[in-house]
Coordinates of C-alpha atoms in Angstrom, one line a residue:
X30 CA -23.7 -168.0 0.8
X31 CA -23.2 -168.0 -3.0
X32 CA -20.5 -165.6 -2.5
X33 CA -18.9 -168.4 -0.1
X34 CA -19.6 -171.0 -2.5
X35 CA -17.7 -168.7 -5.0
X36 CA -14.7 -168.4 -2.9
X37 CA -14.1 -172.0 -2.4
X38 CA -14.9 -172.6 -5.8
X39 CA -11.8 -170.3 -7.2
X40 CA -9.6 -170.8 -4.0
X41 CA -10.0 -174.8 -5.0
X42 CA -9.1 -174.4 -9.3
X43 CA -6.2 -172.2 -8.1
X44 CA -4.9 -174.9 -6.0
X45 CA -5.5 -177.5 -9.1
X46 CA -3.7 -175.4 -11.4
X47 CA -0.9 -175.0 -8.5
X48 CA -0.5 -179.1 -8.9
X49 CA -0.5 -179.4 -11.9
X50 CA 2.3 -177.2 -12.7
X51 CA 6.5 -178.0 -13.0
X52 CA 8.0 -177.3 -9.5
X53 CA 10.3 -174.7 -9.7
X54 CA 11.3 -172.0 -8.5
X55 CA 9.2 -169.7 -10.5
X56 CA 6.2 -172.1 -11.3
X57 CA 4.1 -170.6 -14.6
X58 CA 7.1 -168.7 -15.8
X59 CA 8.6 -170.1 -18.8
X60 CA 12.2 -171.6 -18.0
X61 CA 14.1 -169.1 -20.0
X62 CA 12.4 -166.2 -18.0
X63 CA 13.5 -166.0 -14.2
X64 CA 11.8 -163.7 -11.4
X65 CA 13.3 -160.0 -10.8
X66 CA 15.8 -160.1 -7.8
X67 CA 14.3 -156.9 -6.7
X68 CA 11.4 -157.1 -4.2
X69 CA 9.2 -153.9 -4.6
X70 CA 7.2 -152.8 -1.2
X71 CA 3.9 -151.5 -1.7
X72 CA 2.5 -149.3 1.1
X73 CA -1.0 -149.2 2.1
X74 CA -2.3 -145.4 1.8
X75 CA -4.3 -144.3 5.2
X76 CA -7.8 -144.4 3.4
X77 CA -7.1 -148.1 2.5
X78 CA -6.3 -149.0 5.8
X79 CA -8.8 -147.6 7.0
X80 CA -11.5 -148.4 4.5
X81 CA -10.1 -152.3 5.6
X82 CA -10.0 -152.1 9.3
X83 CA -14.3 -150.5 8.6
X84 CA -15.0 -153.2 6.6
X85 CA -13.6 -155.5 9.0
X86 CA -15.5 -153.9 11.9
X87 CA -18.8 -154.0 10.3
X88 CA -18.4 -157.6 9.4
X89 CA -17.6 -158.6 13.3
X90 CA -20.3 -156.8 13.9
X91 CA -22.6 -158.5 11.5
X92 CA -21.7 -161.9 12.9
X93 CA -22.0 -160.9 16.5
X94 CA -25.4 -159.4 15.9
X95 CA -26.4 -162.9 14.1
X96 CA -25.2 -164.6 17.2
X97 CA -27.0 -162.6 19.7
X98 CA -30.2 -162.8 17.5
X99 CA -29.8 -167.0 17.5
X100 CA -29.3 -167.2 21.0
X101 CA -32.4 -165.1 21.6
X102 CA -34.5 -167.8 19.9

């Protein structure tokens, strides 16, 4: 829960900070500086992906485990 609360808590200053800012086409850059043209593609190694899609299993499972233990009561 506090890790939730956490979340929100960031998620919601970087969305203030996102207002607050010029709108341009590179906000939080100064205006003399402009973006690199060049988009660089990161690949995910195999262990990463599959670290994720573990982590991502064990959390379903964690929630579907809840469930079926609040439906039981």
């Amino acid at each position: 829960m506090r890790k939730l609360t956490f979340a929100f808590a960031v998620l919601a200053s970087i969305g203030g900070a996102a207002l607050v800012q010029p709108a341009s086409a590179a906000p939080g850059l100064p205006s003399g500086i402009s973006a690199p043209e060049s988009v660089t593609q990161v690949r995910m190694h195999p262990m990463e992906r599959r670290m994720m899609h573990r982590r991502m299993h064990r959390r379903m499972m964690h929630r579907h485990m809840r469930h079926r233990m609040m439906h039981r009561m």
